CSV table of C-alpha atoms and ligand atoms in Angstrom, one decimal:
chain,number,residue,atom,x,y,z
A,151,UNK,CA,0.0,0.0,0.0
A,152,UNK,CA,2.7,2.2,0.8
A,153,UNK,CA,4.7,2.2,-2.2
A,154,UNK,CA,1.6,2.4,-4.4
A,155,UNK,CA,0.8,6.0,-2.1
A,156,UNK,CA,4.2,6.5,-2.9
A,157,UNK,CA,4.1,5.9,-6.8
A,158,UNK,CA,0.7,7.9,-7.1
A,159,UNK,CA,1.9,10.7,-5.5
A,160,UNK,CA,4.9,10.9,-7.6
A,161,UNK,CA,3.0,10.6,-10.6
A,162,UNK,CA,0.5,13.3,-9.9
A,163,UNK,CA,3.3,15.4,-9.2
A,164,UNK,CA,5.4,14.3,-12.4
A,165,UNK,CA,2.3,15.1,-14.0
A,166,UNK,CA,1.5,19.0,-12.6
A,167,UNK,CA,5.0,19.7,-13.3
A,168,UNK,CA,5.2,18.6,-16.9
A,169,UNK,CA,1.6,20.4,-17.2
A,170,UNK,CA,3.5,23.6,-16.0
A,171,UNK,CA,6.2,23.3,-18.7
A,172,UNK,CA,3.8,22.2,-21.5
A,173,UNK,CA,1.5,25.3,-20.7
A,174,UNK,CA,4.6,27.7,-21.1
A,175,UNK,CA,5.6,26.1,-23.9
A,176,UNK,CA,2.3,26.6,-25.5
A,177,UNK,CA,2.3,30.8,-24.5
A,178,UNK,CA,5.9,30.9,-26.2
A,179,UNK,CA,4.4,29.2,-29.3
A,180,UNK,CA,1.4,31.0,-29.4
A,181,UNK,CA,3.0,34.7,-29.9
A,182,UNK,CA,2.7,35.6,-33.3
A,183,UNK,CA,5.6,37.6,-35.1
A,184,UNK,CA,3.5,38.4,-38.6
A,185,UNK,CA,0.2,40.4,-35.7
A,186,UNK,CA,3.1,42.3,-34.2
A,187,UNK,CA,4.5,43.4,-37.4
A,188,UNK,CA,1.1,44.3,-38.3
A,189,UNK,CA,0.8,46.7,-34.9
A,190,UNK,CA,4.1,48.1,-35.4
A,191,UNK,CA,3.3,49.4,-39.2
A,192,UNK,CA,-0.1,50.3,-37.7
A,193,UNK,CA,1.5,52.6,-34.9
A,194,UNK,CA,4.3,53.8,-37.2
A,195,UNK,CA,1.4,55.0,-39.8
A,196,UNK,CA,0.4,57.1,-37.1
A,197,UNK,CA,3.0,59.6,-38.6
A,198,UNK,CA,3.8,60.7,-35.6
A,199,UNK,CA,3.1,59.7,-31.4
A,200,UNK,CA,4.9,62.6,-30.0
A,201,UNK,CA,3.1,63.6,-26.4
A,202,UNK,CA,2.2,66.9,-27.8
A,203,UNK,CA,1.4,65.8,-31.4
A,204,UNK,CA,-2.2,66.3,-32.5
A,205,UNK,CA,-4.7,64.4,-30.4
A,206,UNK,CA,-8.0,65.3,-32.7
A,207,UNK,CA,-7.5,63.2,-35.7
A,208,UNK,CA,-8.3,60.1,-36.1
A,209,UNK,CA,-5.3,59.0,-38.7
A,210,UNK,CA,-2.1,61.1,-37.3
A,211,UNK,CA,-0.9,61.9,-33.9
A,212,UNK,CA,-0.9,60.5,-30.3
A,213,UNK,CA,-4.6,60.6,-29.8
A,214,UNK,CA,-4.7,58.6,-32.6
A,215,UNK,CA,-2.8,56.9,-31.2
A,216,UNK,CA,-3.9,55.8,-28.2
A,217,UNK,CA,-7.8,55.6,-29.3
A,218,UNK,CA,-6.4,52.3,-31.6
A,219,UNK,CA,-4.8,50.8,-28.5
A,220,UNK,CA,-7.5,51.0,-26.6
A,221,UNK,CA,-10.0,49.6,-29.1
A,222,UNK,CA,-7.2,46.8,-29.4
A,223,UNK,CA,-7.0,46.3,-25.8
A,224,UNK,CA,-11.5,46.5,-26.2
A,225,UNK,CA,-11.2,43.8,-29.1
A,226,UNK,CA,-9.2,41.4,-26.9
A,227,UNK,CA,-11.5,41.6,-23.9
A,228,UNK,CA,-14.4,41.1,-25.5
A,229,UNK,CA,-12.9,37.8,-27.7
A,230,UNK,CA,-12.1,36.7,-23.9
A,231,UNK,CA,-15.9,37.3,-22.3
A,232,UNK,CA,-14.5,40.4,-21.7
A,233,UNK,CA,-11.6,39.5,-19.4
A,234,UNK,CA,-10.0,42.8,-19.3
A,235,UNK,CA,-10.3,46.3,-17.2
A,236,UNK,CA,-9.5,48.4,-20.4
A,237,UNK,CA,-9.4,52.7,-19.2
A,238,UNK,CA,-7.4,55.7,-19.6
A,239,UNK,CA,-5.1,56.9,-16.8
A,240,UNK,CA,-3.6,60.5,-17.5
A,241,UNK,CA,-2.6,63.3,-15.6
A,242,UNK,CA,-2.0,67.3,-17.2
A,243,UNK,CA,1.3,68.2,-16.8
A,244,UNK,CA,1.8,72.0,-17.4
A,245,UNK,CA,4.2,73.9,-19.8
A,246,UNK,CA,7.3,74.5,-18.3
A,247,UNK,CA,7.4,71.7,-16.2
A,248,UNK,CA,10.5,70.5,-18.1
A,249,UNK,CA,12.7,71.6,-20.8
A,250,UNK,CA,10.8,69.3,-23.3
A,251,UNK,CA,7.0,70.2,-22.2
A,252,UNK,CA,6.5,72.9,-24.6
A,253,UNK,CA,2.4,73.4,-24.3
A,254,UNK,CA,0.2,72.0,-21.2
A,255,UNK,CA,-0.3,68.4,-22.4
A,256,UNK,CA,-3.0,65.2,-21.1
A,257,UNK,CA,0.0,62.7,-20.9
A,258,UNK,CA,-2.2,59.7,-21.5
A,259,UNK,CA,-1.7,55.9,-20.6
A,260,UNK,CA,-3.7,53.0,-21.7
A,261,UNK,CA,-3.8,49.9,-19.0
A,262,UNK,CA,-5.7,46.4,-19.7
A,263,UNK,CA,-5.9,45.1,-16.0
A,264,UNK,CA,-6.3,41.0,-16.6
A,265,UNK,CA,-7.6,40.3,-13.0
A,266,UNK,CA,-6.1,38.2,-10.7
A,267,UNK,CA,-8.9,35.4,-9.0
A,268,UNK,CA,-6.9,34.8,-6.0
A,269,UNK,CA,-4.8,38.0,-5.6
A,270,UNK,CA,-6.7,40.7,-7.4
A,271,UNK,CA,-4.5,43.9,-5.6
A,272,UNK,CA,-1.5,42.3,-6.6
A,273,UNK,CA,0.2,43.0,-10.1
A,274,UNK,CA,2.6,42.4,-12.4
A,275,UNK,CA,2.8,45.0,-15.3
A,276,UNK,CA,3.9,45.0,-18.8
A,277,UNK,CA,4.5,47.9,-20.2
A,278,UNK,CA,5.4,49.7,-23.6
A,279,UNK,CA,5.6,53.3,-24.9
A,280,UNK,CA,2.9,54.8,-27.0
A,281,UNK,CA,5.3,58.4,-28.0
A,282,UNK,CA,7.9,58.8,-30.3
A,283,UNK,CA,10.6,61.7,-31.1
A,284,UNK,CA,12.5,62.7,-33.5
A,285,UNK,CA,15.9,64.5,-34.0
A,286,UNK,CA,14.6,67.4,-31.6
A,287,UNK,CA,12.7,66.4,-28.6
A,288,UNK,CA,10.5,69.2,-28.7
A,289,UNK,CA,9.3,68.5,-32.2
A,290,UNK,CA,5.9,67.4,-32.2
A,291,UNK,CA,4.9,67.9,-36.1
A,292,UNK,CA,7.5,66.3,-38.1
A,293,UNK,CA,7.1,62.3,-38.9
A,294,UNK,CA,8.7,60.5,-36.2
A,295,UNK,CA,7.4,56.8,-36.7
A,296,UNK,CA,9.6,54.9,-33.5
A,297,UNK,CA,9.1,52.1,-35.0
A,298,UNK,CA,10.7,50.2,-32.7
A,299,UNK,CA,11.4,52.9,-30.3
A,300,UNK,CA,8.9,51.8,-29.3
A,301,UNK,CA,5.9,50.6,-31.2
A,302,UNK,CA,7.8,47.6,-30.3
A,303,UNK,CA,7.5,47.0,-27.3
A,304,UNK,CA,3.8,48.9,-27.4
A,305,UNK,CA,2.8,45.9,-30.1
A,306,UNK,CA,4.6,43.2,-28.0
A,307,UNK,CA,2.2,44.4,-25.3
A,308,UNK,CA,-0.7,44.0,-26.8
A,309,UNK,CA,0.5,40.9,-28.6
A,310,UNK,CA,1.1,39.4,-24.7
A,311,UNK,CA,-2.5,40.5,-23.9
A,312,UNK,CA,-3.7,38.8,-27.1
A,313,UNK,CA,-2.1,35.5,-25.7
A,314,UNK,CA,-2.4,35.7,-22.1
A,315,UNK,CA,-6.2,36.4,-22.4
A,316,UNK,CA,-6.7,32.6,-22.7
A,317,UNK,CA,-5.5,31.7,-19.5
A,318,UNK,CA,-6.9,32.6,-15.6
A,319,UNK,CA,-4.1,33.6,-13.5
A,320,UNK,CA,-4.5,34.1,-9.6
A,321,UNK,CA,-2.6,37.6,-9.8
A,322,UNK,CA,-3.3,40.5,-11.9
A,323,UNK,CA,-1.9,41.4,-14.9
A,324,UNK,CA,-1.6,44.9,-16.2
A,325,UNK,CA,-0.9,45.4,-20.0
A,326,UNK,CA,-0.2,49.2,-20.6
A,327,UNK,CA,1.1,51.7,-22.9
A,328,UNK,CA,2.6,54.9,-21.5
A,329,UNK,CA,2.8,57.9,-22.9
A,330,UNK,CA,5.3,61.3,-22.4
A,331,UNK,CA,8.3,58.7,-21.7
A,332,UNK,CA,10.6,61.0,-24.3
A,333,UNK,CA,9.5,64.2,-22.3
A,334,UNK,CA,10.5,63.3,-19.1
A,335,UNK,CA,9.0,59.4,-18.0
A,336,UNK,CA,5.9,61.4,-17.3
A,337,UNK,CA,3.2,58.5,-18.3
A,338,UNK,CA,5.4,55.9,-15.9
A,339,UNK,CA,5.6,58.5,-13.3
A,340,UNK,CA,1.7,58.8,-13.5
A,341,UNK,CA,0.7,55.1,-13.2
A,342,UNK,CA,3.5,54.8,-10.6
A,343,UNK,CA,1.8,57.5,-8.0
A,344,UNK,CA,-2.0,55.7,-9.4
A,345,UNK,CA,-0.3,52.7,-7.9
A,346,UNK,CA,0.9,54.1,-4.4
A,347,UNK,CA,-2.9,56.0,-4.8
A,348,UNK,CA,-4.6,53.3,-4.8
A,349,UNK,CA,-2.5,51.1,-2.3
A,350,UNK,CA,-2.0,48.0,-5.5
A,351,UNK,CA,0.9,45.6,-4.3
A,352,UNK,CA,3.1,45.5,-7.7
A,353,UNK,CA,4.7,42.2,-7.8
A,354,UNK,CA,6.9,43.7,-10.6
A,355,UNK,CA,7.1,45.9,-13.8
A,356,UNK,CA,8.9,44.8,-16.9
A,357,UNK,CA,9.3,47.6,-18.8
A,358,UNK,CA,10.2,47.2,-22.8
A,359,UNK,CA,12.0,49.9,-24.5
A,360,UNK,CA,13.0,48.8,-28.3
A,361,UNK,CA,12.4,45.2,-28.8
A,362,UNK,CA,13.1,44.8,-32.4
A,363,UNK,CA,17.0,45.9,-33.6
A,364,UNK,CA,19.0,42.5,-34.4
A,365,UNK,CA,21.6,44.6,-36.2
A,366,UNK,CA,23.9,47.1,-33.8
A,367,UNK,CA,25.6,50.3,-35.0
A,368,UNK,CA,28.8,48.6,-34.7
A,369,UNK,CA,27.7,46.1,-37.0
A,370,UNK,CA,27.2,42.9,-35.4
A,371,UNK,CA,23.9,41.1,-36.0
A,372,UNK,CA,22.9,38.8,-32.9
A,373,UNK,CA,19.3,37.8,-32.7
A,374,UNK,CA,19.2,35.5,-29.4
A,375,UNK,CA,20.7,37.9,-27.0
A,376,UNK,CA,19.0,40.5,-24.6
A,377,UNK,CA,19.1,42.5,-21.9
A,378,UNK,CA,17.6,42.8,-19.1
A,379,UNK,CA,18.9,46.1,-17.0
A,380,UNK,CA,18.0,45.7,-13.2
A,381,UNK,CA,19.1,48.6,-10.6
A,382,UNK,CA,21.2,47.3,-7.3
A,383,UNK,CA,19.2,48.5,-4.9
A,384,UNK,CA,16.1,50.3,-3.9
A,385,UNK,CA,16.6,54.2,-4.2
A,386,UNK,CA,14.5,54.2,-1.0
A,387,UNK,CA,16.3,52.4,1.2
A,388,UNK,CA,17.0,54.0,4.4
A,389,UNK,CA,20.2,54.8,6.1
A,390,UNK,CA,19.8,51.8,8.3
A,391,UNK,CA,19.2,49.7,6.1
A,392,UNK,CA,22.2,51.0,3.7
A,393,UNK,CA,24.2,50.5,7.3
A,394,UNK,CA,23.5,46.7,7.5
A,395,UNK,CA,24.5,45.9,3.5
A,396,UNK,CA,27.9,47.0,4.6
A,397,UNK,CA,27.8,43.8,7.3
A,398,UNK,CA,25.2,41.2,5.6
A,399,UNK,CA,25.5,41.9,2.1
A,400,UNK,CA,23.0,42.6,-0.3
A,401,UNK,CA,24.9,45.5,-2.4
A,402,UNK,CA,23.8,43.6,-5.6
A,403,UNK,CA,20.3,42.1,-4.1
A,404,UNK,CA,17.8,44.4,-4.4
A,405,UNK,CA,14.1,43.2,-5.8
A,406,UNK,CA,14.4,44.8,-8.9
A,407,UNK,CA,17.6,42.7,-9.1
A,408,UNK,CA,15.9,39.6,-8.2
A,409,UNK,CA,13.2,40.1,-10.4
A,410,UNK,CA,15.9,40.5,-13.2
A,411,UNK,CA,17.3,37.3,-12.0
A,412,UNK,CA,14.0,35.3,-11.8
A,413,UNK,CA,13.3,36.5,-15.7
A,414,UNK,CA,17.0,35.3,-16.7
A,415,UNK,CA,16.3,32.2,-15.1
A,416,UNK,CA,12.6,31.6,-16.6
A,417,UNK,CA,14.5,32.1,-19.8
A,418,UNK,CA,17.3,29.6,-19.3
A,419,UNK,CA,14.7,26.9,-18.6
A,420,UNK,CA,11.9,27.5,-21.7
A,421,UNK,CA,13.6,29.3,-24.2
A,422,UNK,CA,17.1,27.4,-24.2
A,423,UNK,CA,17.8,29.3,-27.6
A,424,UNK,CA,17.8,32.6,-26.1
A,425,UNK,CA,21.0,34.5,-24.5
A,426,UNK,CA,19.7,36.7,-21.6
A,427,UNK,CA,22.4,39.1,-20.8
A,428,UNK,CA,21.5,40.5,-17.1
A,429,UNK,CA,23.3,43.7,-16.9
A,430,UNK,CA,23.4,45.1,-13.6
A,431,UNK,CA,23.1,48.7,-13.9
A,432,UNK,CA,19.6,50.7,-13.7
A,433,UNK,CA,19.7,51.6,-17.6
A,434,UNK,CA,21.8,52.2,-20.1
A,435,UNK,CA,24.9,54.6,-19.6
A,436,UNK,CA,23.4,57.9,-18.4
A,437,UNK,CA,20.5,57.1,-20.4
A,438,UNK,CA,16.4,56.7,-19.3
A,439,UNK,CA,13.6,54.1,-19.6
A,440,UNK,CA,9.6,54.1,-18.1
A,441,UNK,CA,10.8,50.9,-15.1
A,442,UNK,CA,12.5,53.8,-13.4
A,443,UNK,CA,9.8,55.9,-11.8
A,444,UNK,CA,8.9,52.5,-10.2
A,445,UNK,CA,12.2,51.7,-9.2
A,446,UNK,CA,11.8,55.6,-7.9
A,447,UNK,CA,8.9,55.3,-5.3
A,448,UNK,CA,10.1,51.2,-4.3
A,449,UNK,CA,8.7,49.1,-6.6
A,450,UNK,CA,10.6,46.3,-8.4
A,451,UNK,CA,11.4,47.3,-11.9
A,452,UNK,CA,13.4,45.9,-15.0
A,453,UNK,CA,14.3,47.2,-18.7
A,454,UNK,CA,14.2,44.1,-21.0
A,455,UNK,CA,15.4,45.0,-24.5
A,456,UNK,CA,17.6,44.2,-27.2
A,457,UNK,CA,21.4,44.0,-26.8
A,458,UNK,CA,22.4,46.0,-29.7
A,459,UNK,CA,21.2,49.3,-30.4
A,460,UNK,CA,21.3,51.3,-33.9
A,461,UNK,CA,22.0,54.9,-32.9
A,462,UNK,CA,21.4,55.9,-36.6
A,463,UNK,CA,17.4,54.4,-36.2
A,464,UNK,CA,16.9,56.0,-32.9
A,465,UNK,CA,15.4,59.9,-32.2
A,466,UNK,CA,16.6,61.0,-35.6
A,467,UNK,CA,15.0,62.9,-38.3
A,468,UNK,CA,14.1,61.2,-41.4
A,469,UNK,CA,17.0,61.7,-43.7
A,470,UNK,CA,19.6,60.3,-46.1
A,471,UNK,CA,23.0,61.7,-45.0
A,472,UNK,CA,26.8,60.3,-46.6
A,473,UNK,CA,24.7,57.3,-47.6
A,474,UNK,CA,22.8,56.6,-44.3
A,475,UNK,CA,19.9,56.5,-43.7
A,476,UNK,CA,18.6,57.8,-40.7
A,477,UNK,CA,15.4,57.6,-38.7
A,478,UNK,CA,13.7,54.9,-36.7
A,479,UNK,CA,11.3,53.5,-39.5
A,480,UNK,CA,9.7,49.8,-39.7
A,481,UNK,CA,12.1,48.3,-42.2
A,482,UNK,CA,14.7,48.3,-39.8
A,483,UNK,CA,12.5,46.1,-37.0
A,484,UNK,CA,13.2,42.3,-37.0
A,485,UNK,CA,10.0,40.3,-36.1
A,486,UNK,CA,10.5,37.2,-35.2
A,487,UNK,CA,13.3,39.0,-32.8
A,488,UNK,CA,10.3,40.8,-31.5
A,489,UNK,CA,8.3,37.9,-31.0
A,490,UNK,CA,11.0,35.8,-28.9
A,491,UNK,CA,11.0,38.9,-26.6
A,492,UNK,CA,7.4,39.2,-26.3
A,493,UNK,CA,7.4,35.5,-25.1
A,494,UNK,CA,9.7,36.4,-22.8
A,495,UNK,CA,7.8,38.9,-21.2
A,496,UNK,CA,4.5,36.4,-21.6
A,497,UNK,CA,5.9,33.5,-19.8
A,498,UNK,CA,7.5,35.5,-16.9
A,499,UNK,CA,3.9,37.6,-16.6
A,500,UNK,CA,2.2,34.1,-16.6
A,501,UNK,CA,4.5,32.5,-14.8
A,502,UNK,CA,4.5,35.4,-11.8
A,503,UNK,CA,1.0,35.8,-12.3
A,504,UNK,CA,0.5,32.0,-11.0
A,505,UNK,CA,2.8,32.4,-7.6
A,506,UNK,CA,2.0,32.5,-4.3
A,507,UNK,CA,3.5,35.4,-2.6
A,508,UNK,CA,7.0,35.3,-1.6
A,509,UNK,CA,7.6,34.7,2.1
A,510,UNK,CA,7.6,38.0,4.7
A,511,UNK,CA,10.5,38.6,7.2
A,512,UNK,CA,12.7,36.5,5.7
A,513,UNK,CA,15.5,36.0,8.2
A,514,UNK,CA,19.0,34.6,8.5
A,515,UNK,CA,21.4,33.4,11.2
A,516,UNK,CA,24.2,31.1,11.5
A,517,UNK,CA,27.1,33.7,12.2
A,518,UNK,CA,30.3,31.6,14.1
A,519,UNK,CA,28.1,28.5,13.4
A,520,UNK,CA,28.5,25.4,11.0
A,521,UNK,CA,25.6,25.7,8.8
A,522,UNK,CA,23.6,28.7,7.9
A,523,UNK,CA,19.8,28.9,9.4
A,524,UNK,CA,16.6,30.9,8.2
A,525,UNK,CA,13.0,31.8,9.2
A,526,UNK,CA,10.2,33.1,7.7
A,527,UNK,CA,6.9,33.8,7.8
A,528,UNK,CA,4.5,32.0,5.2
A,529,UNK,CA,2.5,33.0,2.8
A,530,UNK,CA,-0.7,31.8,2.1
A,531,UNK,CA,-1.4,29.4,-1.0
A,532,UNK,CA,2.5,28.4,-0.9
A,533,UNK,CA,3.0,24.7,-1.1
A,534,UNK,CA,6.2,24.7,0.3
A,535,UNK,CA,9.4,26.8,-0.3
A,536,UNK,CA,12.9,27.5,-1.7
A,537,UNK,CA,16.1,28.3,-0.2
A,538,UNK,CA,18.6,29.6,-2.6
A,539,UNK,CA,22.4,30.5,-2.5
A,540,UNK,CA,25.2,31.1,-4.8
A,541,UNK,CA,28.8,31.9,-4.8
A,542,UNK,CA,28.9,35.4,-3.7
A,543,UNK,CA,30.7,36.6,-6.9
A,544,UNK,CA,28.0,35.1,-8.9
A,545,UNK,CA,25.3,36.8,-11.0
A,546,UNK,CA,22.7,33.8,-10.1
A,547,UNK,CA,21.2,31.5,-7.6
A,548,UNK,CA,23.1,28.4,-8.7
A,549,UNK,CA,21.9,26.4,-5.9
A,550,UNK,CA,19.0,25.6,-4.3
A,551,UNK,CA,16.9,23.0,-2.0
A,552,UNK,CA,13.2,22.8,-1.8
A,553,UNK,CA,12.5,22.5,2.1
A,554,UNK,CA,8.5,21.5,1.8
A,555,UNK,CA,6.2,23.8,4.1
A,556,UNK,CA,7.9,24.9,6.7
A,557,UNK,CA,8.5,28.4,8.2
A,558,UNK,CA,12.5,27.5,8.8
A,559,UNK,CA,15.1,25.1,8.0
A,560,UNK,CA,18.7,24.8,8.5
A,561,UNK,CA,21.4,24.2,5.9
A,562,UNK,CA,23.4,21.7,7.2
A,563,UNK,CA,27.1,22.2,6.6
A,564,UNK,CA,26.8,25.3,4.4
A,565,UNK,CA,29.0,28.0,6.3
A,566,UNK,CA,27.4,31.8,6.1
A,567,UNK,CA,29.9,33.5,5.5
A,568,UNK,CA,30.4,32.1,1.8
A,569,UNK,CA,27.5,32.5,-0.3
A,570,UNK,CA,24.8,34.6,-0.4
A,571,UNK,CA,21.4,33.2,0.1
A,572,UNK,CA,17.6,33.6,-0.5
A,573,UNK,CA,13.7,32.1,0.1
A,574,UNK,CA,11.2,31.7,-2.8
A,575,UNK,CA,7.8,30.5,-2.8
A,576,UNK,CA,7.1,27.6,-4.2
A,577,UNK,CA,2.8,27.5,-5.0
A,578,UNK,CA,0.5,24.0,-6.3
A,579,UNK,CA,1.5,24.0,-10.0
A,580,UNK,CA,5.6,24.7,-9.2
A,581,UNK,CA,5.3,28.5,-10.1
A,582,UNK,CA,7.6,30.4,-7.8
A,583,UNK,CA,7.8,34.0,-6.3
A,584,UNK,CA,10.5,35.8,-6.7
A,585,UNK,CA,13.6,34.9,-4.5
A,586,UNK,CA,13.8,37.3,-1.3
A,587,UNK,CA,17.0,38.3,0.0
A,588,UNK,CA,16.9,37.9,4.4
A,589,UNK,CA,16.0,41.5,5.6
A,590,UNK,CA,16.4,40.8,9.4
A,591,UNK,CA,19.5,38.6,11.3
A,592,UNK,CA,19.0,36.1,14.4
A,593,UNK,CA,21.0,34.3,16.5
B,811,ZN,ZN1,13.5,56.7,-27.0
């Protein structure tokens, strides 16, 4: 009798895991490259998306614009019994309020909210840009198509709602395109402060900022690697807590960090093919993307986009110059590229959108002692969890032990001092929260 148990209850857990996999496998597959190209020469069409382009007509300009996301964002819901929140969230910002805010402006962003059936206050977003520049950031008239910078990432948003609409997921998912990020990050900024408004517990934002170059301005043509640009730590730490990095660690453990890590590592396991290049810096060199007024107020936050940038294709003004041409128009975008990081972002959203919680007051002891020790508290609808640790010079969590559901454990043998270390979640169907880094010591 007992082995039977034994063998049935392997089985059915053989089986849930294997239904995991073969679900993700099925969101990868199901992103379509040839809808997103369609999007992308739709939103390009629009002449221009500049924040303070023309918002009246119905064939040019932002409001444009944004009226055809939303009706594409409508168009899903109701093929999905209509499954999704679809509304406006905008706020006026005033003329002068920076260098690039010429006229008073609505800066407009379009949100799909897929609601959770478990955990409806808590979200993970996926977000794109609807505006686009030109050579001049204050030029809101001439064409400025952004193809991919960043109809890409606005049509891999949409294309993620398309395919995630056909699943239930126990967290929310928001879908959005933000507006007035080449003025200032003003749409982010806005959704960010609707968030802290309206007290939502954001399990994450991955933020996609030009999706579609496979061919860099130095010339080399790569189409399996990305990046995915994660900041250290929280800009709202406090001084104590800055204090007790210097003695525990945790310089290069943040949660946007680990949410960076969690994506690189839902990549390695599905979408073997692909190169996931974590870079641990907040953005690009100086430069600015919609995750950081997320990452601003506390909120975990990545970039995720490609890994080889064409300066010639990017804010320029449509022009031919010593035989190059310039501007950021849809011939240049690679599609299928597009797609594999739209799947990305689809299997992460549906694969965060499924786990439990991570744990609360994760703690860790074990100084002078053999083996290192940890408590938490747990989480409701957690099946068990995860206790992580890695080399302290590496970039991931290279090992780990599943310690069934229990509120601590003790890792025999495994000296503190020489590794960092983390707790994940673990829920029914093997979908896990991100990994937590110990934010409180005991003896
Ligand atoms: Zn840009």
């Amino acid at each position: 009798m007992k082995p039977l148990l034994t063998t049935l209850l392997l089985l059915f857990v053989v089986n849930s895991f294997s239904q995991t996999d073969q679900k993700i496998y099925d969101i990868i597959d199901a992103v379509s490259a040839d809808r997103i190209k369609n999007d992308v020469k739709t939103l390009a069409d629009f002449g221009t998306r500049h924040t303070l382009s023309d918002t009246v007509s119905n064939t040019r300009g932002i409001g444009a614009a944004r009226r055809w996301i939303k009706s594409e964002f409508d168009k899903i819901s109701s093929d999905c019994n209509n499954c999704l929140e679809v509304s406006y969230q905008k706020d006026l910002i005033k003329k002068g309020d920076g260098a690039r805010i010429v006229h008073d402006v609505w800066v407009v962003n379009v949100l799909a909210i897929k609601r959770g059936t478990k955990y409806p206050n808590r979200y993970i977003i996926m977000s794109g840009d609807i505006d686009s520049r030109v050579s001049n950031a204050t030029d809101f008239t001439s064409d400025s198509p952004g193809a991919n910078d960043n109809a890409s990432g606005m049509a891999g948003t949409i294309e993620a709602a398309r395919v995630l609409s056909k699943y239930q997921f126990e967290n929310s998912i928001i879908f959005v395109g933000l507006s007035g990020e080449e003025q200032g990050l003003y749409g982010g900024k806005g959704l960010a402060n609707h968030a802290l408004k309206n007290n939502w517990e954001i399990i994450g934002v991955l933020n996609n900022d030009m999706i579609g170059n496979i061919k860099g301005v130095d010339g080399v043509i790569d189409n399996r690697t990305f990046r995915i640009f994660s900041e250290p730590v929280p800009p709202t730490e406090t001084e104590q807590q800055r204090r007790s990095r210097r003695f525990y660690g945790g310089e290069v453990d943040g949660i946007s960090r680990q949410l960076a890590r969690y994506v690189h590592k839902t990549v390695k396991t599905y979408m073997p093919e692909m190169n996931p290049m974590m870079v641990y810096r907040l953005d690009r060199f100086g430069r600015g993307g919609h995750h950081r007024p997320f990452n601003d107020v506390g909120f975990s936050g990545i970039r995720i986009m490609e890994a080889h940038e064409n300066y010639t294709q990017q804010h320029q003004d449509i022009r031919t110059e010593n035989g190059i041409n310039y501007g950021d128009t849809f011939e240049h975008v690679n599609f299928p590229y597009a797609k594999k990081l739209t799947a990305v972002n689809a299997i992460n959203l549906a694969s965060l959108a499924s786990a439990p919680p991570a744990p609360k007051n994760v703690a860790i002891g074990g100084i002078v002692q053999p083996s290192a020790k940890f408590k938490w508290d747990k989480v409701d609808g957690a099946v068990g969890y995860k206790i992580y640790w890695r080399d302290t010079t590496s970039p991931t969590w290279d090992n780990s032990r599943f310690v069934g559901d229990v509120s601590e454990f003790m890792l025999e043998g495994i000296v503190i001092d020489n590794y960092f270390f983390g707790v994940a979640s673990v829920g029914k169907d093997g979908y896990e929260s991100p990994v937590v880094f110990p934010s409180k010591t005991f003896r």
